[in-house]
Coordinates of C-alpha atoms and ligand atoms in Angstrom, one line a residue:
M1 CA 14.1 -14.1 -15.3
N2 CA 15.0 -10.5 -15.7
Q3 CA 18.5 -9.7 -14.6
T4 CA 18.2 -5.9 -14.6
N5 CA 18.5 -3.8 -11.5
L6 CA 15.0 -2.2 -11.0
Y7 CA 16.4 1.4 -10.9
A8 CA 18.5 0.7 -14.1
A9 CA 15.3 -0.4 -15.8
L10 CA 13.4 2.7 -14.7
R11 CA 16.4 4.9 -15.6
A12 CA 16.5 3.5 -19.1
S13 CA 13.0 4.7 -19.6
F14 CA 13.7 8.3 -18.7
P15 CA 13.1 10.6 -21.7
A16 CA 16.0 11.8 -23.8
D17 CA 15.5 15.3 -22.5
L18 CA 16.6 14.9 -18.9
D19 CA 15.8 18.6 -18.3
A20 CA 12.1 18.0 -18.9
T21 CA 9.9 18.1 -15.8
A22 CA 9.5 14.6 -14.2
I23 CA 7.5 15.7 -11.1
E24 CA 5.6 18.8 -10.3
T25 CA 4.5 19.2 -6.7
G26 CA 0.8 20.1 -6.2
D27 CA 1.0 20.8 -2.5
G28 CA 3.4 20.9 0.5
P29 CA 5.9 23.4 1.7
L30 CA 7.8 23.6 -1.6
A31 CA 4.8 23.8 -4.0
P32 CA 4.8 24.5 -6.8
G33 CA 8.1 22.7 -7.2
Y34 CA 9.5 21.3 -10.4
Y35 CA 11.9 18.3 -10.5
T36 CA 13.5 17.3 -13.7
W37 CA 14.5 13.8 -14.7
R38 CA 18.1 14.9 -14.2
D39 CA 17.1 15.8 -10.6
L40 CA 15.8 12.3 -10.0
E41 CA 19.0 10.8 -11.4
R42 CA 21.4 13.1 -9.6
G43 CA 19.5 13.2 -6.3
S44 CA 19.2 9.4 -6.1
A45 CA 22.9 9.1 -7.1
M46 CA 24.0 11.3 -4.2
L47 CA 21.8 9.5 -1.8
A48 CA 23.1 6.1 -3.1
N49 CA 26.7 7.3 -2.7
L50 CA 25.9 8.4 0.9
L51 CA 24.4 4.9 1.7
Q52 CA 27.4 3.1 0.1
S53 CA 29.8 5.3 2.1
L54 CA 28.3 3.8 5.2
E55 CA 29.8 0.4 4.3
L56 CA 26.6 -1.4 5.1
P57 CA 26.4 -5.2 4.9
E58 CA 25.1 -6.8 1.8
G59 CA 21.3 -6.8 1.7
A60 CA 21.1 -4.1 4.4
R61 CA 17.6 -2.8 5.1
V62 CA 16.9 0.9 5.0
A63 CA 13.7 1.7 7.0
V64 CA 11.9 4.9 6.2
Q65 CA 9.1 6.7 8.0
T66 CA 8.9 10.1 6.5
E67 CA 6.2 12.4 5.1
K68 CA 5.7 12.0 1.4
S69 CA 8.0 14.2 -0.7
V70 CA 9.9 13.9 -4.0
E71 CA 13.1 13.6 -1.9
A72 CA 11.6 10.6 -0.2
L73 CA 10.9 9.1 -3.6
M74 CA 14.6 9.8 -4.5
L75 CA 15.6 8.0 -1.3
Y76 CA 13.6 4.9 -2.4
L77 CA 15.3 5.0 -5.8
A78 CA 18.7 5.4 -4.1
V79 CA 18.2 2.4 -2.0
I80 CA 17.3 0.3 -5.0
R81 CA 20.1 1.6 -7.2
A82 CA 22.6 1.1 -4.3
G83 CA 21.5 -2.5 -4.0
Y84 CA 20.0 -2.3 -0.5
V85 CA 16.5 -3.2 0.7
Y86 CA 13.8 -0.6 1.1
L87 CA 11.5 -0.8 4.1
P88 CA 8.7 1.8 4.0
L89 CA 6.7 2.5 7.1
N90 CA 3.3 4.1 7.5
T91 CA 3.6 7.6 9.0
A92 CA 0.8 6.8 11.4
Y93 CA 2.7 4.1 13.1
Q94 CA 3.6 4.9 16.8
A95 CA 6.4 3.7 19.0
A96 CA 5.3 0.2 19.7
E97 CA 4.7 -0.5 16.0
I98 CA 8.0 1.0 14.9
E99 CA 9.8 -1.0 17.7
Y100 CA 8.4 -4.2 16.3
F101 CA 9.3 -3.4 12.7
V102 CA 12.8 -2.2 13.5
G103 CA 13.4 -5.1 15.9
N104 CA 12.2 -7.6 13.3
A105 CA 13.9 -6.2 10.2
E106 CA 17.1 -5.0 11.9
P107 CA 17.7 -2.2 9.5
S108 CA 21.2 -0.7 9.1
V109 CA 19.7 2.7 8.4
V110 CA 16.6 4.4 9.7
V111 CA 15.3 7.6 8.2
C112 CA 12.6 9.6 10.1
T113 CA 11.2 13.1 10.4
R114 CA 13.0 15.6 12.5
R115 CA 9.9 15.8 14.8
N116 CA 10.2 12.0 15.5
F117 CA 13.9 11.8 15.7
G118 CA 14.0 11.6 19.6
W119 CA 11.9 8.5 20.0
V120 CA 12.6 6.8 16.7
S121 CA 16.4 7.1 17.1
K122 CA 16.1 5.6 20.6
I123 CA 14.3 2.6 19.3
A124 CA 16.7 2.3 16.4
F125 CA 19.9 2.6 18.5
R126 CA 18.5 0.1 21.0
A127 CA 17.9 -2.4 18.2
G128 CA 21.5 -2.0 17.0
T129 CA 20.9 0.4 14.0
K130 CA 24.0 2.6 13.7
N131 CA 22.7 5.2 11.2
V132 CA 19.6 7.4 11.8
F133 CA 19.0 10.3 9.5
T134 CA 16.2 12.8 9.3
L135 CA 14.2 14.0 6.3
D136 CA 11.3 16.5 6.4
D137 CA 8.9 17.2 3.5
D138 CA 10.7 20.5 2.8
G139 CA 13.9 18.6 2.2
S140 CA 15.5 19.7 5.5
G141 CA 17.2 17.2 7.8
S142 CA 20.5 15.4 8.1
L143 CA 19.9 13.0 5.2
L144 CA 20.1 15.6 2.4
D145 CA 22.8 17.6 4.2
R146 CA 25.0 14.5 4.3
A147 CA 24.1 13.5 0.7
A148 CA 25.1 16.9 -0.5
M149 CA 28.7 16.0 0.3
H150 CA 28.6 13.1 -2.2
S151 CA 29.1 12.9 -5.9
D152 CA 26.0 13.0 -8.2
R153 CA 27.5 10.2 -10.3
H154 CA 26.8 6.7 -9.3
V155 CA 27.2 3.3 -10.9
V156 CA 24.1 1.3 -10.4
S157 CA 24.6 -1.8 -8.2
S158 CA 24.6 -5.2 -9.9
R159 CA 21.9 -6.5 -7.5
C160 CA 18.9 -7.6 -9.6
G161 CA 16.7 -10.6 -10.3
D162 CA 16.1 -12.6 -7.1
D163 CA 18.0 -10.1 -5.0
L164 CA 15.7 -8.4 -2.5
A165 CA 14.5 -4.9 -3.3
A166 CA 11.9 -4.2 -0.6
I167 CA 10.3 -5.6 2.5
L168 CA 6.7 -4.6 3.0
Y169 CA 5.1 -5.4 6.3
T170 CA 1.6 -6.8 6.0
S171 CA -0.9 -9.2 7.5
G172 CA -0.7 -10.7 10.9
T173 CA -3.4 -13.2 11.6
T174 CA -1.8 -13.6 15.1
G175 CA -1.5 -9.9 15.5
R176 CA 2.1 -9.7 14.3
S177 CA 3.0 -8.3 11.0
K178 CA 5.1 -10.3 8.5
G179 CA 7.6 -8.7 6.1
A180 CA 6.8 -9.6 2.5
M181 CA 10.2 -9.9 0.7
L182 CA 10.0 -8.5 -2.9
S183 CA 12.8 -8.9 -5.3
H184 CA 13.9 -6.7 -8.2
A185 CA 12.5 -9.3 -10.6
N186 CA 9.1 -9.3 -8.8
L187 CA 8.7 -5.6 -9.0
L188 CA 10.2 -5.1 -12.4
S189 CA 8.1 -7.9 -14.0
N190 CA 4.9 -6.4 -12.6
A191 CA 5.8 -2.9 -13.6
R192 CA 6.5 -4.0 -17.2
V193 CA 3.2 -6.0 -17.4
L194 CA 1.2 -3.0 -16.2
H195 CA 3.0 -0.7 -18.5
G196 CA 1.7 -2.7 -21.5
Y197 CA -1.7 -3.6 -20.0
W198 CA -2.7 -0.1 -19.1
G199 CA -1.1 1.5 -22.2
W200 CA 1.2 3.8 -20.4
R201 CA 2.7 6.5 -22.7
G202 CA 5.5 9.1 -22.4
D203 CA 3.0 11.9 -22.7
D204 CA 0.9 10.7 -19.8
V205 CA 0.5 12.8 -16.7
L206 CA -0.2 10.9 -13.5
I207 CA -1.9 12.5 -10.5
H208 CA 0.0 10.9 -7.6
A209 CA -2.0 11.4 -4.5
L210 CA -1.4 8.2 -2.6
P211 CA 1.0 7.5 0.2
I212 CA 4.4 6.0 -0.8
F213 CA 4.7 3.5 1.9
H214 CA 2.4 0.8 0.3
V215 CA 2.3 -1.1 -2.9
H216 CA -0.3 1.1 -4.5
G217 CA 1.5 4.5 -4.3
L218 CA 5.1 3.3 -4.2
F219 CA 5.1 0.6 -6.9
V220 CA 1.9 0.7 -9.0
A221 CA 1.7 4.4 -9.4
S222 CA 5.4 5.6 -9.2
H223 CA 6.8 2.7 -11.3
G224 CA 4.1 3.2 -13.8
A225 CA 5.0 6.8 -14.5
L226 CA 8.7 6.3 -14.2
L227 CA 8.8 3.3 -16.5
A228 CA 6.8 5.3 -19.1
G229 CA 9.0 8.4 -18.7
A230 CA 5.7 10.2 -17.9
K231 CA 5.3 13.2 -15.7
M232 CA 3.7 13.1 -12.2
I233 CA 1.7 15.8 -10.4
W234 CA 2.6 14.9 -6.8
F235 CA 0.4 15.5 -3.8
G236 CA 1.7 14.9 -0.3
K237 CA -1.8 14.6 1.0
F238 CA -5.0 13.7 -0.8
D239 CA -7.2 16.8 -1.1
P240 CA -10.2 16.2 -3.5
R241 CA -10.5 19.8 -4.5
A242 CA -6.9 20.2 -5.3
V243 CA -6.9 17.0 -7.3
L244 CA -10.0 18.1 -9.2
G245 CA -8.2 21.3 -10.0
Q246 CA -5.4 19.3 -11.7
L247 CA -7.5 16.8 -13.6
P248 CA -7.7 19.0 -16.7
R249 CA -3.9 18.8 -17.0
A250 CA -3.6 15.0 -16.3
T251 CA -4.3 11.8 -18.1
V252 CA -4.1 9.1 -15.4
F253 CA -5.4 8.9 -11.8
M254 CA -5.1 6.1 -9.3
G255 CA -6.8 5.7 -6.0
V256 CA -8.3 3.6 -3.4
P257 CA -12.1 3.7 -3.5
T258 CA -12.3 6.3 -0.7
L259 CA -10.6 8.8 -3.0
Y260 CA -13.3 8.3 -5.6
V261 CA -16.0 8.6 -3.0
R262 CA -14.5 11.9 -1.8
L263 CA -14.1 13.2 -5.4
L264 CA -17.7 12.4 -6.1
A265 CA -18.7 14.7 -3.3
E266 CA -17.1 17.6 -5.1
P267 CA -19.7 19.6 -7.1
G268 CA -17.1 20.5 -9.7
L269 CA -16.6 16.9 -10.8
G270 CA -18.1 16.4 -14.2
H271 CA -17.4 15.6 -17.9
A272 CA -15.6 18.9 -18.5
A273 CA -13.1 18.4 -15.6
C274 CA -12.3 14.9 -16.9
A275 CA -12.2 15.6 -20.6
H276 CA -8.4 15.3 -20.8
M277 CA -8.2 12.1 -18.8
R278 CA -7.4 8.8 -20.3
L279 CA -7.7 6.4 -17.4
F280 CA -9.0 6.2 -13.8
I281 CA -7.8 3.1 -11.9
A282 CA -9.0 1.9 -8.5
G283 CA -7.8 -0.8 -6.2
S284 CA -6.6 -1.9 -2.7
A285 CA -10.2 -2.4 -1.5
P286 CA -13.5 -3.3 -3.1
L287 CA -15.0 -0.5 -5.4
L288 CA -18.7 -0.5 -4.7
P289 CA -20.8 -0.8 -7.9
E290 CA -22.6 2.4 -6.8
T291 CA -19.3 4.3 -6.9
F292 CA -18.4 2.8 -10.2
N293 CA -21.8 3.7 -11.7
A294 CA -21.9 7.2 -10.1
W295 CA -18.4 7.9 -11.6
R296 CA -19.5 6.8 -15.1
T297 CA -22.6 9.0 -14.9
R298 CA -20.8 12.1 -13.6
T299 CA -17.6 11.9 -15.7
G300 CA -18.3 9.7 -18.7
H301 CA -15.3 7.6 -17.6
T302 CA -15.4 3.9 -16.6
I303 CA -13.1 3.2 -13.7
L304 CA -10.7 0.3 -14.3
E305 CA -10.6 -1.8 -11.1
R306 CA -7.6 -4.1 -10.4
Y307 CA -6.6 -6.4 -7.6
G308 CA -3.3 -7.0 -5.9
M309 CA -1.5 -7.3 -2.6
S310 CA 1.8 -6.6 -0.9
E311 CA 3.0 -10.1 -1.4
T312 CA 2.4 -10.1 -5.1
A313 CA 2.0 -6.6 -6.4
M314 CA -0.8 -6.6 -9.1
L315 CA -2.6 -9.8 -9.9
T316 CA -5.6 -9.0 -12.0
S317 CA -7.0 -6.0 -13.9
N318 CA -10.1 -5.1 -15.8
P319 CA -9.4 -4.6 -19.5
Y320 CA -7.9 -1.3 -20.8
D321 CA -9.5 -1.5 -24.2
I322 CA -13.2 -1.1 -23.6
H323 CA -14.0 -1.7 -27.2
H324 CA -12.7 -5.2 -26.9
S325 CA -14.2 -6.1 -23.5
E326 CA -16.1 -4.2 -20.8
R327 CA -14.8 -3.0 -17.4
R328 CA -17.3 -4.8 -15.3
A329 CA -18.5 -3.4 -11.9
G330 CA -17.9 -5.6 -8.9
T331 CA -15.1 -7.6 -10.7
V332 CA -11.4 -7.2 -10.7
G333 CA -11.1 -8.3 -14.3
F334 CA -8.7 -10.9 -15.6
P335 CA -5.4 -12.3 -14.4
L336 CA -2.5 -10.2 -15.8
P337 CA -0.3 -11.7 -18.4
G338 CA 2.1 -14.2 -16.7
V339 CA -0.1 -14.5 -13.5
G340 CA -1.7 -17.8 -12.8
L341 CA -4.9 -17.6 -10.7
R342 CA -7.1 -20.5 -9.6
V343 CA -9.9 -21.0 -7.2
H344 CA -9.7 -24.0 -4.8
D345 CA -11.9 -25.3 -2.0
D346 CA -10.6 -25.9 1.5
Q347 CA -9.7 -29.4 0.6
G348 CA -7.5 -28.2 -2.3
H349 CA -9.8 -29.2 -5.1
E350 CA -10.4 -26.9 -8.1
V351 CA -13.8 -25.1 -8.0
A352 CA -15.7 -25.1 -11.2
A353 CA -16.2 -21.7 -13.1
G354 CA -18.6 -19.5 -11.2
G355 CA -18.1 -21.3 -7.9
V356 CA -16.7 -19.6 -4.8
G357 CA -13.4 -20.7 -3.2
N358 CA -10.0 -19.6 -2.1
I359 CA -8.0 -17.6 -4.6
E360 CA -4.5 -18.9 -5.2
V361 CA -1.9 -17.3 -7.5
R362 CA 1.6 -17.8 -8.9
G363 CA 3.8 -15.8 -11.3
P364 CA 7.0 -13.8 -11.5
N365 CA 5.5 -11.1 -9.4
V366 CA 4.8 -13.4 -6.4
F367 CA 7.2 -12.7 -3.4
A368 CA 10.0 -14.9 -2.1
G369 CA 8.5 -15.3 1.3
Y370 CA 8.2 -13.6 4.7
W371 CA 11.3 -12.1 6.3
R372 CA 12.8 -14.6 8.7
M373 CA 9.5 -16.5 9.0
P374 CA 10.0 -19.8 7.0
E375 CA 7.2 -21.6 8.8
K376 CA 4.7 -18.8 8.0
T377 CA 5.9 -18.7 4.4
A378 CA 5.4 -22.5 4.1
E379 CA 1.9 -22.2 5.5
E380 CA 0.9 -19.6 2.9
F381 CA 1.9 -21.7 -0.1
T382 CA 0.3 -24.9 -1.4
A383 CA 2.3 -28.0 -1.9
D384 CA 2.5 -27.3 -5.6
G385 CA 3.8 -23.8 -5.1
W386 CA 0.7 -21.5 -5.3
F387 CA 0.4 -18.6 -2.9
K388 CA -2.8 -18.6 -0.8
T389 CA -4.0 -15.0 -1.0
G390 CA -6.5 -15.3 1.8
D391 CA -9.1 -13.8 -0.5
V392 CA -12.2 -15.6 -1.4
G393 CA -13.6 -15.3 -4.9
K394 CA -14.8 -16.7 -8.1
V395 CA -13.9 -16.8 -11.8
A396 CA -16.9 -16.4 -14.1
V397 CA -17.3 -18.6 -17.2
D398 CA -16.1 -15.7 -19.3
G399 CA -13.0 -15.2 -17.1
Y400 CA -13.8 -12.2 -15.0
V401 CA -12.5 -12.6 -11.4
S402 CA -14.6 -11.3 -8.5
I403 CA -13.5 -11.0 -4.8
V404 CA -16.5 -12.0 -2.7
G405 CA -14.8 -12.1 0.8
R406 CA -11.7 -13.0 2.8
S407 CA -10.8 -16.1 4.7
K408 CA -8.2 -13.9 6.5
D409 CA -9.6 -11.9 9.4
L410 CA -8.8 -8.5 7.9
I411 CA -10.5 -5.1 7.7
I412 CA -9.7 -2.7 4.9
S413 CA -10.5 0.8 5.9
G414 CA -9.8 3.6 3.4
G415 CA -7.3 1.2 1.7
Y416 CA -5.4 0.6 4.9
N417 CA -5.3 -2.9 6.4
V418 CA -6.3 -3.4 10.0
Y419 CA -5.9 -6.8 11.6
P420 CA -8.5 -7.4 14.3
A421 CA -6.2 -9.8 16.2
E422 CA -3.7 -6.9 16.7
I423 CA -6.4 -4.6 18.1
E424 CA -7.9 -7.3 20.2
E425 CA -4.5 -8.1 21.8
H426 CA -4.2 -4.4 22.8
I427 CA -7.7 -4.2 24.3
N428 CA -7.4 -7.6 26.1
Q429 CA -4.4 -6.3 28.0
M430 CA -6.4 -3.4 29.5
P431 CA -7.5 -3.7 33.1
G432 CA -11.1 -4.9 33.5
V433 CA -11.3 -6.5 30.1
A434 CA -12.2 -10.1 29.9
E435 CA -12.1 -10.4 26.1
S436 CA -12.9 -8.5 22.9
A437 CA -13.9 -8.9 19.3
V438 CA -13.0 -6.4 16.6
V439 CA -14.9 -6.4 13.3
G440 CA -15.3 -4.3 10.2
V441 CA -18.7 -2.7 9.4
P442 CA -19.7 -0.8 6.2
H443 CA -18.6 2.8 6.2
R444 CA -19.8 5.4 3.7
D445 CA -16.3 7.0 3.3
F446 CA -13.7 4.4 4.3
G447 CA -15.6 1.3 2.9
E448 CA -15.2 -0.5 6.2
A449 CA -14.8 0.9 9.7
V450 CA -13.2 -0.7 12.7
V451 CA -15.6 -1.5 15.6
A452 CA -14.7 -3.1 18.9
V453 CA -17.0 -5.1 21.1
V454 CA -15.5 -5.5 24.6
V455 CA -16.5 -7.8 27.4
R456 CA -15.9 -6.5 30.9
K457 CA -14.6 -8.7 33.7
A458 CA -17.2 -9.5 36.5
G459 CA -17.4 -6.4 38.7
A460 CA -15.3 -4.2 36.4
T461 CA -16.6 -0.9 34.9
L462 CA -15.4 -0.1 31.5
D463 CA -15.9 3.0 29.3
G464 CA -15.8 2.6 25.6
S465 CA -14.5 6.0 24.8
A466 CA -11.7 5.6 27.4
I467 CA -10.7 2.4 25.6
G468 CA -10.7 4.3 22.3
A469 CA -8.5 7.0 23.8
E470 CA -6.1 4.5 25.2
L471 CA -5.7 2.8 21.8
K472 CA -5.2 6.2 20.1
A473 CA -2.2 6.7 22.3
K474 CA -0.7 3.4 21.3
I475 CA -1.5 2.5 17.7
A476 CA -1.7 4.1 14.3
N477 CA -4.8 6.3 14.2
F478 CA -6.5 4.5 11.3
K479 CA -6.6 1.3 13.4
V480 CA -8.4 2.9 16.3
P481 CA -12.0 1.7 16.4
K482 CA -14.6 4.3 15.3
A483 CA -16.9 2.8 17.9
V484 CA -16.4 0.7 21.1
F485 CA -19.2 -1.2 22.7
V486 CA -19.0 -2.7 26.2
V487 CA -21.0 -5.9 26.6
D488 CA -21.4 -8.8 29.1
E489 CA -20.6 -11.5 26.6
L490 CA -19.8 -12.2 22.9
P491 CA -22.1 -14.4 20.7
R492 CA -20.6 -17.9 20.3
N493 CA -21.5 -20.9 18.2
A494 CA -21.8 -24.4 19.6
M495 CA -18.1 -24.9 19.2
G496 CA -17.4 -21.9 21.4
K497 CA -16.2 -19.8 18.5
V498 CA -17.0 -16.0 18.5
Q499 CA -19.6 -15.3 15.9
K500 CA -18.2 -12.2 14.4
N501 CA -20.8 -12.3 11.6
L502 CA -23.5 -11.6 14.2
L503 CA -21.5 -8.6 15.5
R504 CA -21.1 -7.3 12.0
E505 CA -24.8 -7.7 11.4
A506 CA -25.7 -6.0 14.7
H507 CA -23.6 -2.9 13.9
K508 CA -23.9 -2.8 10.1
A509 CA -25.9 0.4 10.0
L510 CA -23.6 2.5 12.3
F511 CA -21.7 4.3 9.6
A512 CA -23.4 3.1 6.4
G513 CA -25.0 6.5 5.9
Ligands
MLC1 C1 -7.5 8.5 8.0 N1 -8.3 8.1 9.0 C2 -8.7 6.9 8.8 C3 -8.1 6.5 7.6 N2 -7.3 7.5 7.1 N3 -9.6 6.1 9.5 C4 -9.8 4.9 9.0 N4 -9.3 4.4 7.8 C5 -8.4 5.2 7.1 N5 -7.9 4.8 6.0 C6 -8.7 8.9 10.1 C7 -7.5 9.3 11.0 O1 -7.4 8.3 12.0 C8 -8.0 10.6 11.6 O2 -8.8 10.4 12.7 C9 -8.8 11.2 10.5 O3 -9.2 10.2 9.6 C10 -8.0 12.2 9.7 O4 -6.7 11.7 9.3 P1 -6.0 12.1 8.0 O5 -4.7 11.4 7.9 O6 -6.0 13.6 7.9 O7 -7.0 11.5 6.9 P2 -7.0 11.7 5.4 O8 -5.9 12.5 4.9 O9 -8.4 12.2 5.1 O10 -6.8 10.2 4.9 C11 -7.8 9.4 4.3 C12 -7.2 8.7 3.1 C13 -6.0 7.9 3.6 C14 -8.2 7.9 2.4 C15 -6.7 9.8 2.1 O11 -6.5 6.9 4.5 C16 -5.3 7.2 2.5 O12 -4.4 7.8 1.8 N6 -5.6 6.0 2.1 C17 -4.9 5.2 1.1 C18 -4.2 4.0 1.6 C19 -3.4 3.3 0.6 O13 -2.6 3.9 -0.2 N7 -3.6 2.0 0.5 C20 -2.9 1.2 -0.4 C21 -2.4 -0.1 0.2 S1 -1.6 -1.2 -0.9 P3 -8.6 11.0 14.1 O14 -9.7 10.5 14.9 O15 -7.3 10.5 14.5 O16 -8.6 12.5 13.8 C22 -2.7 -2.5 -1.1 C23 -2.4 -3.4 -2.2 C24 -3.2 -3.0 -3.4 O17 -3.7 -2.6 -0.5 O18 -3.9 -3.8 -4.0 O19 -3.1 -1.8 -3.8
AMP2 P1 -2.3 -5.4 1.3 O1 -2.0 -6.4 2.4 O2 -2.3 -4.1 1.9 O3 -1.4 -5.7 0.2 O4 -3.8 -5.7 0.9 C1 -4.1 -6.7 0.0 C2 -5.6 -7.0 0.1 O5 -6.3 -5.9 -0.4 C3 -5.9 -8.1 -0.8 O6 -5.6 -9.4 -0.3 C4 -7.4 -7.9 -1.0 O7 -8.1 -8.5 0.1 C5 -7.5 -6.4 -0.9 N1 -7.7 -5.9 -2.3 C6 -6.8 -5.3 -3.1 N2 -7.4 -4.9 -4.2 C7 -8.7 -5.2 -4.1 C8 -9.9 -5.0 -5.0 N3 -9.8 -4.4 -6.1 N4 -11.1 -5.5 -4.5 C9 -11.2 -6.1 -3.3 N5 -10.1 -6.3 -2.5 C10 -8.9 -5.8 -2.9

């Protein structure tokens, strides 16, 4: 196993000229801003020294809910180099969600925006967190003020290998998220494999337009560029026109399918705009063959689709070298080097090539387990040590893997995961509600959209839009159903189980466009 601290490995790949630009900001209050490799090294060193001055316990968690900024990336690097555990949180999460994560992870440090300091610090202090700092996307806030008092030299921690580097909250078949524990070795092995597989080069320029609180933007994109010593053009928010404007200067772009759908809606997208590009990568949700084909026709480039998850980082990828084998629409390519992937039926028997079953994986990238949930961890691994992804798929005779569905009740909307059980729990607590079912239906922009079907109690009056408004006040906006239907009963099978497939069918045309 690799015994290098993840930051040390990234740092070793920085170019010799530390004064070259590492990141150029494409939007935000400080744009255009230019950060050199030396800035990343010095900034993360000062932040690491600040964290170490707090005398945190070994393995302390640092929870971060801030807008995207280069300083926020430096904070991530600082946590890793100081040997603590990074816990990124979606900026859309509201009080109840943050309360759960902070209560569960018990972070020693919480970093939030200045706007949210009041309610976030209250939650954090109540949970026993002693240090709450602020960081805004213009760099203002107590975090950098305090870091400025520390040295810009820092000796990287010896934590590495199986030591925890990050906890990413995910899943929740019972409505509660689980913290996937990722080690330095998990992340570094995956970054190195992708470096080789996708042919990363020092002269690449990556357009980074994804959030940095999930695997895709934080690990796949950022690690890819940093490990190559390649420059990034950094967008705090995805704006298709602004990204299009930068394509002629870039070589690599990564996005969830929604980003490609939105770019395709730009009249300026064409062969000329993409002439300098080397690679377009998509993942986090299924890329529709129509998007894949439209992209090829409009730009002359074939999107490389890959597949991964929070618990494992990247698992499979379509090939890089298209002269060797094709990038096939509707597939996620081949298992990455070092990744084992098999398809088993519900009884645990291997399914023959081409047959559909549960996808199970293993490899140096597979996480150590769920934070403080040994039973859940045990449930998600087979007796012989393979991780059950919850994805349903097949491996063709020639090795291409396809994801055809999910055994987990999960909706992926615009690349964000929404767990129906969590939304149903909120709705079921509302007065007048007997029960509810939340399903995903096709959406022209987000791939899938959240729809709720709510059963009223006898004699109660319910208003779908009021239910939506109440949810909006409680949970992250992307989880709020795009439509709420009030009905007298839910369809059930002979066993009494709600037939969500019938609900999906009934509402499939709502947002399909
Ligand atoms: C925003 N909205 C969404 C949404 N994003 N609704 C459903 N699903 C989404 N994903 C809604 C908001 O609720 C809001 O509604 C309105 O859209 C405008 O919000 P916004 O924040 O201004 O939206 P926008 O900037 O347009 O965001 C869209 C997006 C974003 C596609 C750019 O969702 C995004 O960055 N997605 C990427 C997610 C990602 O990185 N996933 C990787 C996970 S890692 P209202 O009504 O409140 O106004 C992973 C593993 C792997 O899965 O394999 O990579
Ligand atoms: P997350 O929990 O956010 O890590 O989401 C991981 C899930 O996203 C996987 O288990 C898959 O269901 C889904 N996913 C990721 N990439 C793809 C892809 N290329 N095609 C289909 N589903 C994907």
